[in-house]
Coordinates of C-alpha atoms and ligand atoms in Angstrom, one line a residue:
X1 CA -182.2 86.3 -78.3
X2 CA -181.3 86.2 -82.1
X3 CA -180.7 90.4 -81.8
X4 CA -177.1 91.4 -81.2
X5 CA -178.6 94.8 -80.0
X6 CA -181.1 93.4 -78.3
X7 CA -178.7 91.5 -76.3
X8 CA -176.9 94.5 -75.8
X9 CA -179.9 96.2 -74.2
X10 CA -181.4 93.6 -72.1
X11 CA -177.7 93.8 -70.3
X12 CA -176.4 97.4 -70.5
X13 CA -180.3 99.6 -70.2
X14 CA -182.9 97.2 -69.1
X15 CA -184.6 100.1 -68.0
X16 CA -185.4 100.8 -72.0
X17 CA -187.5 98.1 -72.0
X18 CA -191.6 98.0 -72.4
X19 CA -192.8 97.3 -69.0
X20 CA -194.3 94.2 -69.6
X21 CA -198.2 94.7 -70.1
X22 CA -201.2 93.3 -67.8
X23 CA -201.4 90.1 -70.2
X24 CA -197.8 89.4 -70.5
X25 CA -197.6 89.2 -67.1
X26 CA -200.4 87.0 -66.9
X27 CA -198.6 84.7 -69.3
X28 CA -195.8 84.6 -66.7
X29 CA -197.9 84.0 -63.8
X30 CA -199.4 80.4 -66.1
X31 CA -195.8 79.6 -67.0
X32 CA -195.1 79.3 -63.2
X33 CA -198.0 77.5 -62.4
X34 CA -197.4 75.2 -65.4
X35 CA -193.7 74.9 -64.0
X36 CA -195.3 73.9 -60.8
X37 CA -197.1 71.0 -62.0
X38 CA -194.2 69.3 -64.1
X39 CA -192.3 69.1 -61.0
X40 CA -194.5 66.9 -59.1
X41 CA -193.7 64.5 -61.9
X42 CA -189.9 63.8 -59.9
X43 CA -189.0 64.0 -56.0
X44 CA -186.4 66.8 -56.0
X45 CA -185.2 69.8 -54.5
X46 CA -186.1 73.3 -55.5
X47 CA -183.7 75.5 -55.5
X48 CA -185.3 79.0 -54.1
X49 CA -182.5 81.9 -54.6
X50 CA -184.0 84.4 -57.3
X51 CA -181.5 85.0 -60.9
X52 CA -180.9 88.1 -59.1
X53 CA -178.4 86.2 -57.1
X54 CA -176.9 84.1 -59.3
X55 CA -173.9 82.8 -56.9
X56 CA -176.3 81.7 -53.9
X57 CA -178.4 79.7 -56.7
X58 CA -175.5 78.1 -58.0
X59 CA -174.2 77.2 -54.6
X60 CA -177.5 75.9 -53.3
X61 CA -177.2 74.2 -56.9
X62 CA -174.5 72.2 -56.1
X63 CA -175.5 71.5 -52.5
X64 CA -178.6 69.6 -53.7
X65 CA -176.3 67.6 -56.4
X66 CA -173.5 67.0 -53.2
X67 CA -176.7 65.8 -51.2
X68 CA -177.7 63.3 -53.9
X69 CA -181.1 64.6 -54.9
X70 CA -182.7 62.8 -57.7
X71 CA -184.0 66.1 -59.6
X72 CA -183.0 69.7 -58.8
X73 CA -185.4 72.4 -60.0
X74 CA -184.4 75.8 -61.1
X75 CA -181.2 74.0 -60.9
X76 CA -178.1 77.1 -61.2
X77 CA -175.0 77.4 -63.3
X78 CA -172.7 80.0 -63.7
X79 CA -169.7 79.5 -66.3
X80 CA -167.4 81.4 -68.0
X81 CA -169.6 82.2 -70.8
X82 CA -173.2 81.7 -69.3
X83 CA -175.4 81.9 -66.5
X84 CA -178.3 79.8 -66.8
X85 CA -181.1 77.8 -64.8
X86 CA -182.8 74.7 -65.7
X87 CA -186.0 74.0 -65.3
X88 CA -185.7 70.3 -64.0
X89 CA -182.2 68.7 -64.0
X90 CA -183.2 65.2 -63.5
X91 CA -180.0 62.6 -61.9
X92 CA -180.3 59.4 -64.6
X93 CA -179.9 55.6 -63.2
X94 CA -176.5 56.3 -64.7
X95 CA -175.4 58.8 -62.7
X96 CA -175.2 61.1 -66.3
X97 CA -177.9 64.0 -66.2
X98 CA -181.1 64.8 -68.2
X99 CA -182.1 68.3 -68.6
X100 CA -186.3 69.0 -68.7
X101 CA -187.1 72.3 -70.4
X102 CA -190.9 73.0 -69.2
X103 CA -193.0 75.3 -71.6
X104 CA -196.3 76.0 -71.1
X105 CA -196.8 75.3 -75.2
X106 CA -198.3 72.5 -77.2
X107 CA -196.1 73.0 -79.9
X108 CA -192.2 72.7 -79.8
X109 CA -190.4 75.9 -81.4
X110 CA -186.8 76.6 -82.4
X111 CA -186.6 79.0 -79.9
X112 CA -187.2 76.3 -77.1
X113 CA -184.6 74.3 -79.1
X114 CA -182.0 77.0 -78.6
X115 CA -182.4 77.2 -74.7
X116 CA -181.9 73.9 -74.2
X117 CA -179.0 73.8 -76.3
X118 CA -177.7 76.6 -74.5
X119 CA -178.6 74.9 -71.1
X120 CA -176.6 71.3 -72.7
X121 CA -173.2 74.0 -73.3
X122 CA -173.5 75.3 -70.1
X123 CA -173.8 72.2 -68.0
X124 CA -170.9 70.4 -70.2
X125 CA -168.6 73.4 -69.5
X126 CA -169.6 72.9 -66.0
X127 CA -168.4 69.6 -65.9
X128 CA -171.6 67.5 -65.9
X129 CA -172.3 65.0 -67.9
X130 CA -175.4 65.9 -70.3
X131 CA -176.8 62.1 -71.6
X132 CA -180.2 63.3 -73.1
X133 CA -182.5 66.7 -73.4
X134 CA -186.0 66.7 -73.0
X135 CA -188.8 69.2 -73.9
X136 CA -191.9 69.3 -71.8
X137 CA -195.0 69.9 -73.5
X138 CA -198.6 70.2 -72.6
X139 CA -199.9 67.4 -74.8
X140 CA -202.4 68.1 -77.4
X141 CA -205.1 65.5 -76.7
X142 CA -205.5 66.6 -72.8
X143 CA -208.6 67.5 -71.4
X144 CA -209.3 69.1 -68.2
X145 CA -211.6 66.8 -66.0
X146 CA -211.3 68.4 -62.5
X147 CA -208.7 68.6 -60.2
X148 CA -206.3 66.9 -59.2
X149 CA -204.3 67.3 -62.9
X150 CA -202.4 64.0 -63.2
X151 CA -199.5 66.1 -64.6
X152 CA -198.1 62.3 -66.6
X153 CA -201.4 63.1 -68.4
X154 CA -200.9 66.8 -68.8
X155 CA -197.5 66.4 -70.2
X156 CA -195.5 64.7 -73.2
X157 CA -192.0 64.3 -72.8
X158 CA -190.2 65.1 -76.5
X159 CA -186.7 63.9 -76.7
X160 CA -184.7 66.7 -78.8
X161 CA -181.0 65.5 -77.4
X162 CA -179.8 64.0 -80.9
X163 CA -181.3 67.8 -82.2
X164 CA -179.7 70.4 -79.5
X165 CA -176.0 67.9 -79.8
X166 CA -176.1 69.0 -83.5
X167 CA -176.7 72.9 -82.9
X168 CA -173.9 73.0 -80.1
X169 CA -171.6 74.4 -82.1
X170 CA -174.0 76.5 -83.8
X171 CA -175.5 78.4 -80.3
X172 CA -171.8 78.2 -79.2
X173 CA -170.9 80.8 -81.8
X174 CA -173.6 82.5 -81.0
X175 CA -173.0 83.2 -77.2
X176 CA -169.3 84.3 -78.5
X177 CA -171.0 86.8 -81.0
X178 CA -173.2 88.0 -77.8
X179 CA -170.6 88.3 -75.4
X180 CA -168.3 90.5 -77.9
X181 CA -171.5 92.7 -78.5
X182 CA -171.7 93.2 -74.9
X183 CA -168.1 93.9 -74.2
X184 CA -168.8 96.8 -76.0
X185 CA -168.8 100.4 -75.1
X186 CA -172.0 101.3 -77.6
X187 CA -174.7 98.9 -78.7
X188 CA -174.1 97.2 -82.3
X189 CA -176.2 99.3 -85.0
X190 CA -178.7 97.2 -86.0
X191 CA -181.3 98.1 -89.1
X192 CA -184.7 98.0 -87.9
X193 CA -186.7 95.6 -89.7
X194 CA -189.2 93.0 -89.7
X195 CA -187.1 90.7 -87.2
X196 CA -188.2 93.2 -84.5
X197 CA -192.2 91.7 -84.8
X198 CA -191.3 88.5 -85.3
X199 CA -192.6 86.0 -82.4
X200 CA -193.6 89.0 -80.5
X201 CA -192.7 92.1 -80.8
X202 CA -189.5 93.4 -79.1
X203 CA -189.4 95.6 -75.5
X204 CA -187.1 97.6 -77.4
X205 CA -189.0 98.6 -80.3
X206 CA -189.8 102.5 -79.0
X207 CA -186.5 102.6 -78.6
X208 CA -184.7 101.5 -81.7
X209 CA -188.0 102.6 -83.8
X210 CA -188.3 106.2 -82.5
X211 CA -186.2 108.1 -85.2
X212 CA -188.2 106.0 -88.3
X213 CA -190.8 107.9 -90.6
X214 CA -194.7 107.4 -89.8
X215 CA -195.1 105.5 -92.9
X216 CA -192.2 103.7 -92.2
X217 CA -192.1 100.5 -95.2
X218 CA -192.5 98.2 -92.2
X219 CA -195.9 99.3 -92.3
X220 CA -196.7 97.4 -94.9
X221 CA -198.3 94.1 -94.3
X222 CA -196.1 91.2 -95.0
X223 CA -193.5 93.1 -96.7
X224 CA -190.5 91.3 -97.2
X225 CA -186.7 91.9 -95.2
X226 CA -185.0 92.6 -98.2
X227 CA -187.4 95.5 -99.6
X228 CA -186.6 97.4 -95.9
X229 CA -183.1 96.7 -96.1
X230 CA -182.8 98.7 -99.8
X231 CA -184.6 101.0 -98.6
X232 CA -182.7 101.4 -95.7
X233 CA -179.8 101.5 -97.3
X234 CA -180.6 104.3 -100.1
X235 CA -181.7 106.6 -97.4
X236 CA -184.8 106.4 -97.3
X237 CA -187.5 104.0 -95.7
X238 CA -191.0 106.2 -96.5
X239 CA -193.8 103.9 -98.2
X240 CA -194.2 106.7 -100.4
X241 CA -190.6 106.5 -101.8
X242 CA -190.6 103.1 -102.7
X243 CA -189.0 102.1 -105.9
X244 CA -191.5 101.0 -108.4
X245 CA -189.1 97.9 -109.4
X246 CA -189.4 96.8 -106.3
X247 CA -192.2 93.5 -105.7
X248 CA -195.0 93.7 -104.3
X249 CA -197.9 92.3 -103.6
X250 CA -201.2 94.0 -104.8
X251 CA -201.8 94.7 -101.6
X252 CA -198.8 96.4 -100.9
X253 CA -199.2 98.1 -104.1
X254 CA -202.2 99.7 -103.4
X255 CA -201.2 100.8 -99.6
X256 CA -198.0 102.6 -101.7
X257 CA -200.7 104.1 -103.9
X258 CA -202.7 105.8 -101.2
X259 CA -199.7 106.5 -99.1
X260 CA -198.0 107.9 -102.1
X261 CA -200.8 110.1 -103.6
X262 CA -202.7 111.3 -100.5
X263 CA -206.0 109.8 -102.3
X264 CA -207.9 106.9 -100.4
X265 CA -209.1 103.9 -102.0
X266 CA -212.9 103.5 -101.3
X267 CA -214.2 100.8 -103.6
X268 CA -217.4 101.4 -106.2
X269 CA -218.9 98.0 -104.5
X270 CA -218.6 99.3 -101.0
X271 CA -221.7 101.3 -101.4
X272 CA -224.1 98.3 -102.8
X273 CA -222.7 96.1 -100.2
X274 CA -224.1 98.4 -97.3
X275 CA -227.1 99.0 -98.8
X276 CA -227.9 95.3 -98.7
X277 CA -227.3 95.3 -95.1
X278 CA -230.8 94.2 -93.0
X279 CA -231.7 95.8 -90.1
X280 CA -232.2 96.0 -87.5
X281 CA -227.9 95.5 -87.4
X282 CA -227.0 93.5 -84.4
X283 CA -222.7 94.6 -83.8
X284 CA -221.8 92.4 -81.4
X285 CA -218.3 91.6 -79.9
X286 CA -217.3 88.8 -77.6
X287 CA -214.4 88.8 -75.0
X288 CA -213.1 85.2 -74.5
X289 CA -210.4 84.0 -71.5
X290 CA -207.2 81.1 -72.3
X291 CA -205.4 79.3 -69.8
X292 CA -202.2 76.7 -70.2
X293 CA -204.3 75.1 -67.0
X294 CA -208.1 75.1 -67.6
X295 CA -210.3 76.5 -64.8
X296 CA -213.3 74.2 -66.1
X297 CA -214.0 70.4 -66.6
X298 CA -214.8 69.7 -70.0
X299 CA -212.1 72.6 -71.5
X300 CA -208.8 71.6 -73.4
X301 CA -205.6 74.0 -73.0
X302 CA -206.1 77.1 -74.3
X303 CA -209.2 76.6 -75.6
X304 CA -211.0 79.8 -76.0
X305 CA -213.7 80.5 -73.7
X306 CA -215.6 83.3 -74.0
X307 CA -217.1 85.0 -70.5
X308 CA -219.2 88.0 -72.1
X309 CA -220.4 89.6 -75.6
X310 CA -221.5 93.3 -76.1
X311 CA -224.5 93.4 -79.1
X312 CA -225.3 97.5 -80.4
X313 CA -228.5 96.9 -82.0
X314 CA -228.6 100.0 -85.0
X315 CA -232.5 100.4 -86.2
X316 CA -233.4 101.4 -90.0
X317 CA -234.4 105.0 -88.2
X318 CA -231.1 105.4 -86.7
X319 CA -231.8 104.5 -83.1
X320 CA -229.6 102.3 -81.6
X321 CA -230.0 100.1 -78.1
X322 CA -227.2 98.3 -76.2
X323 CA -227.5 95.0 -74.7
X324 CA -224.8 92.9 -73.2
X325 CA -223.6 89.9 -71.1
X326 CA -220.7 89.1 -68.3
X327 CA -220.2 86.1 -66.2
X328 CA -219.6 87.7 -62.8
X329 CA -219.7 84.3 -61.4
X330 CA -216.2 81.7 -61.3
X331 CA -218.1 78.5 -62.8
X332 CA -218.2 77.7 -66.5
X333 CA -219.6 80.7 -68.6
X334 CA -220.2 79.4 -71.8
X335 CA -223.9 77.8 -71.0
X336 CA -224.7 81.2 -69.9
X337 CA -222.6 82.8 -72.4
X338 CA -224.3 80.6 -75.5
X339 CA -228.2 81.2 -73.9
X340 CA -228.4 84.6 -73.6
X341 CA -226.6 85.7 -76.9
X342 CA -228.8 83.8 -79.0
X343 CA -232.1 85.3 -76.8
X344 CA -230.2 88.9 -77.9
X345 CA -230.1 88.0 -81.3
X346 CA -233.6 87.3 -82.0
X347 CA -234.8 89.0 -84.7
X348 CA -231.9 90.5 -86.0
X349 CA -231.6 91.2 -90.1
X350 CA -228.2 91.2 -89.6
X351 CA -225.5 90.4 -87.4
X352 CA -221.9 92.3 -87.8
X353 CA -218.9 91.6 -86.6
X354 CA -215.2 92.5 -86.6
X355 CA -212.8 89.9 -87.5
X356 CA -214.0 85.8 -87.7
X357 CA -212.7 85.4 -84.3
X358 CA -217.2 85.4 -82.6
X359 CA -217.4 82.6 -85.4
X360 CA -214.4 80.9 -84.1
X361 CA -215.5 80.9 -80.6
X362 CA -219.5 79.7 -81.5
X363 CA -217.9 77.0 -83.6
X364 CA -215.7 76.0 -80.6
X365 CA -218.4 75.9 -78.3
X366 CA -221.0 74.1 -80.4
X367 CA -217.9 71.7 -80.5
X368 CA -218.3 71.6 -76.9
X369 CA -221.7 70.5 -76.9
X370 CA -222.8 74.0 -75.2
X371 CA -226.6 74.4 -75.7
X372 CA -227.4 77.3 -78.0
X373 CA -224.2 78.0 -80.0
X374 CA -224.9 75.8 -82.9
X375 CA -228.5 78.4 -83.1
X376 CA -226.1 81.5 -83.2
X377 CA -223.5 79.6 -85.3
X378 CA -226.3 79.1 -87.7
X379 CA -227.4 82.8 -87.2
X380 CA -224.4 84.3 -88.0
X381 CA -223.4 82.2 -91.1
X382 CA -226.8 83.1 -92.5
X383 CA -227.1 86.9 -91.7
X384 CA -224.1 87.9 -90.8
X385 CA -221.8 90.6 -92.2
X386 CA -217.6 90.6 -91.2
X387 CA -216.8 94.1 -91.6
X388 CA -212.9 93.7 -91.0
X389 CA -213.4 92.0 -94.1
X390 CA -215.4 94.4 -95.6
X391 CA -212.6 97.4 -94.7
X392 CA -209.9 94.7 -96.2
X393 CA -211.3 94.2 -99.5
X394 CA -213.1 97.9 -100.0
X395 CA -211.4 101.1 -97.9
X396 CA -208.0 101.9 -97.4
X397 CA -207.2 105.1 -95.8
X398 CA -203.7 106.4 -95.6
X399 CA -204.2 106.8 -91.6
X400 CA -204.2 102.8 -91.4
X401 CA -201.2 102.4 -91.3
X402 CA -201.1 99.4 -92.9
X403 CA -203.5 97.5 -90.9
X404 CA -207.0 96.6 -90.6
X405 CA -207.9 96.2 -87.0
X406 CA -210.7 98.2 -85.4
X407 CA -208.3 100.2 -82.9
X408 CA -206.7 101.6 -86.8
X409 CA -209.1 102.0 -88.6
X410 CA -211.4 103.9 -86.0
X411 CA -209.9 106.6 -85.5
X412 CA -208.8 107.0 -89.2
X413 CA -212.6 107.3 -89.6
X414 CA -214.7 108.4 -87.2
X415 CA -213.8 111.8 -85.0
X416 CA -214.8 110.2 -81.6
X417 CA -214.6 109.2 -78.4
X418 CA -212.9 105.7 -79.3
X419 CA -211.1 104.1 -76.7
X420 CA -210.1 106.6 -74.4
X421 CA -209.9 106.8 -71.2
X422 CA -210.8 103.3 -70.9
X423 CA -209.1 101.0 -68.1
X424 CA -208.7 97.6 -70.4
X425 CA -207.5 98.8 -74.0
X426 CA -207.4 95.3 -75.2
X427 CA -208.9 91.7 -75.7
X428 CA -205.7 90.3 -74.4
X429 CA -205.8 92.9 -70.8
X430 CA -209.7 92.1 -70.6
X431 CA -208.8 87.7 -70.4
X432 CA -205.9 88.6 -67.6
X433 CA -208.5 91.1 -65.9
X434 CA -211.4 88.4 -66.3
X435 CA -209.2 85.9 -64.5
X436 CA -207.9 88.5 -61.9
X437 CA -211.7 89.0 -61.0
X438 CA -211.7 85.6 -59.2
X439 CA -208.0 85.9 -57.7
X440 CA -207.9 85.0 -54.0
X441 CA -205.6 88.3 -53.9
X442 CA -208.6 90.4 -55.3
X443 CA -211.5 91.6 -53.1
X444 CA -214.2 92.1 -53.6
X445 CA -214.5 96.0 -54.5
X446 CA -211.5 95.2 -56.6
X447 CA -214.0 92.7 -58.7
X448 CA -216.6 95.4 -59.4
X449 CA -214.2 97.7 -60.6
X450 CA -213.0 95.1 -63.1
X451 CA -216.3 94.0 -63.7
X452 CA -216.4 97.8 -64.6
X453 CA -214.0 98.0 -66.7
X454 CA -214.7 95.2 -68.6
X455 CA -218.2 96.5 -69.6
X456 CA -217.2 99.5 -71.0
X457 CA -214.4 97.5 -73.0
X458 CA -216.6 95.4 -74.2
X459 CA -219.5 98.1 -75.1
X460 CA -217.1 100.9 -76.6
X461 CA -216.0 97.7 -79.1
X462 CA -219.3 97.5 -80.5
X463 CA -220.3 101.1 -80.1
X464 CA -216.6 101.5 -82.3
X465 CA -218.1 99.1 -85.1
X466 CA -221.8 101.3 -85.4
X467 CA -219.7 104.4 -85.6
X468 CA -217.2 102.5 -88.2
X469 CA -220.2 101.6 -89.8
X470 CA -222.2 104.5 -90.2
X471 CA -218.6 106.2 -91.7
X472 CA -218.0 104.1 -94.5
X473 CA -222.1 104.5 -95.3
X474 CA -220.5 108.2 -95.7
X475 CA -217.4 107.3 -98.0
X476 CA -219.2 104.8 -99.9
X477 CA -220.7 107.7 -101.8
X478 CA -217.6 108.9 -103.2
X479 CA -215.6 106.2 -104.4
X480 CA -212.1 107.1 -105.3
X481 CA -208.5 105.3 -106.1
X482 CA -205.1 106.0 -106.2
X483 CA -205.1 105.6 -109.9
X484 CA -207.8 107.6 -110.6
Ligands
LIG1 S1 -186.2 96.7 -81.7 FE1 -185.2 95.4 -83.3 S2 -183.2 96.2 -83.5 FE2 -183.9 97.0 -81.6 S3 -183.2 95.5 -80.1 FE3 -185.3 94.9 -80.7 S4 -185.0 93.4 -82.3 FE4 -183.0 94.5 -82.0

């Protein structure tokens, strides 16, 4: 953890802390299982005591070294300055030690560097003798073909000793600075800034955020440290009081504008654009699962897989018809998934959807070979109509906060229902919902109601983009600009 405050938190008020959401914990659940296969890679013992009890870890830690186990999972330390577990702490021909960090990633990240680093200081403080580091990473050409995994196949071994020796010294400082921070009696004041968001955003963020203004400059997309830190510093961190020297993009610019002067920006094109709209105006939205582990032959890790799609078909007379799809079965959905949508689609004039990420998921599955997704592929490109994009480059209300996703902008437009009192609030809830249909822990009224749930998700998305829709048909009449 890179925050001092942070650090500070996590030890001293844990109880601050976002409890962690439906999706994160299904992220935790994957790491585990992940964790799970890597091990059958090495005989060794695992060593069961929770972090909770640190002590009886690191006792049972050194039991299974005494014993003369070849690997120790979850292997324990506790030193003066750190308490940490290692993944898998592998005994070398030597007699030195190699310590395995598993992550259920494809891609090795700093952060991942700075564990094991940490780990390397630990285990040198404790006396062991550290001769090389590893990473363990799902490898990037690795496709599922039923089980068992051969986990030799699912993994690649990177070798980042040479890298975590040279930021000892580095991380070293950097426990010292945390441990100070902690010794103290109030957390360190830290500004709020754009390191809060970065690589997820922080369980602290209510917290530390609560006193900031509601067009805080953070608000602003991309916006750069520095600018937050003036601002900070002269008092003040309100878009609308932003200095005109300082830089910004025109993006940024304009948001100030409309922030500053109360007056939207609604475009003069927006109204042409919508008039050349076809109908009838197919809005449809697909829901897609990931797993580190694929559930289906045929399916890389974390390849997208989409298990259902909502279509709201708007007619030139206003009327409008819902059609939609789920998989309520556990075997692959996408031939079911690519069939049916492309049946729905018939005879649409055009097809609208939020965001490229349906074009991402067709393009995936044609790449797949799935029967029908090339069709809607081809559909979409033709006839289709991305109305994030549209909202980007024509509307920007001062209510959106900076951003252009339908849950914003929505409500910034349309006086409706939205998505209240809704079960699954998100795309990322829906996937760990989708999977927890077909958990051996879930029965099977428990399935229906998620089933449930997922429907109206899925429909109030594409019910959200008609509504969105027939909104900025209403603004497009009156352009307007900050400038103006
Ligand atoms: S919200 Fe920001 S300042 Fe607060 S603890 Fe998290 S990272 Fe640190």
């Amino acid at each position: 953890v890179a925050c001092l405050r942070r650090a500070y938190l996590e030890f001293h008020s844990p109880e601050l802390a976002k409890p962690l959401t439906v999706a994160e914990q299904e992220r935790m659940r994957a790491g585990v299982e992940v964790g799970r296969l890597a091990r059958k890679m090495f005989e060794g013992v695992l060593i069961e005591q929770p972090s909770t009890d640190m002590m009886l870890a690191a006792s049972d830690t050194r039991h299974a070294i005494a014993g003369g186990a070849g690997a120790v999972f979850e292997a324990a330390f506790l030193t003066e300055m750190a308490a940490v577990r290692v993944d898998i702490l592998e005994r070398l021909p030597s007699g030195n030690w190699h310590i395995i960090e598993v992550k259920s990633s494809k891609e090795p990240k700093d952060e991942y560097l700075s564990d094991v680093a940490f780990q390397r200081i630990a285990l040198t403080d404790a006396g062991f003798e550290v001769e090389r580091c590893s990473l363990l990473l799902i490898s990037d050409g690795f496709v599922f073909k039923g089980n068992p995994i051969d986990p030799r196949e699912f993994f690649v071994m990177n070798d980042v000793s040479e890298v975590t020796g040279l930021m000892a010294e580095q991380v070293r400082s950097q426990i010292g600075r945390h441990i100070s921070a902690v010794r103290e009696p109030e957390p360190p004041e830290v500004v709020p800034n754009v390191h809060c968001k970065r690589d997820g955003e922080c369980p602290f963020l209510r917290h530390c955020w609560s006193g900031l203004p509601l067009h805080d400059v953070t608000t602003l997309p991309l916006v750069r440290a520095e600018i937050v830190h003036e601002m900070h510093e002269r008092g003040t961190r309100d878009i609308a009081m932003i200095p005109s020297s300082a830089k910004l993009s025109a993006r940024q610019r304009l948001i100030a504008g409309v922030v500053r002067s109360g007056v939207s920006f609604v475009s003069p094109d927006l109204e042409g654009i919508l008039a050349a709209v076809k109908y009838p105006v197919h809005f449809i939205d697909f829901e897609a699962s990931t797993s580190a582990i694929p559930s289906h032959a045929g399916i890389a890790p974390y390849r997208h897989v989409p298990f259902q799609w909502s279509d709201h078909v708007l007619e030139s007379d206003g009327v409008v018809r819902h059609l939609e799809f789920l998989h309520r079965e556990k075997s692959d959905p996408r031939g079911e998934f690519a069939r049916t949508l492309i049946e729905a689609l018939q005879g649409a004039g055009t097809v609208a959807f939020y965001s490229s990420y349906e074009k991402s998921i067709l393009r995936g599955l044609a790449k797949d070979g799935t029967p029908f997704a090339q069709e809607s592929l081809d559909l979409i490109e033709q006839k289709g109509l991305d109305l994030e994009k549209v909202v980007r480059e024509h509307v920007y209300l001062p209510d959106f906060m900076g951003r252009t996703s339908i849950k914003k902008v929505y409500p910034a437009l349309v006086q409706g229902e939205g998505y209240r009192g809704l079960a699954i609030q998100d795309g990322e809830t829906a996937a760990a919902e989708y999977k927890r249909m077909f958990s051996s822990a879930t029965t099977p009224y428990q399935a229906q109601a998620i089933a449930s749930d997922l429907l109206q998700y899925c429909e109030r998305d594409t019910l959200a983009m008609v509504e969105v829709f027939r909104a900025l048909c209403e603004i497009a009449k009156h352009p307007s600009s900050p400038a103006d």
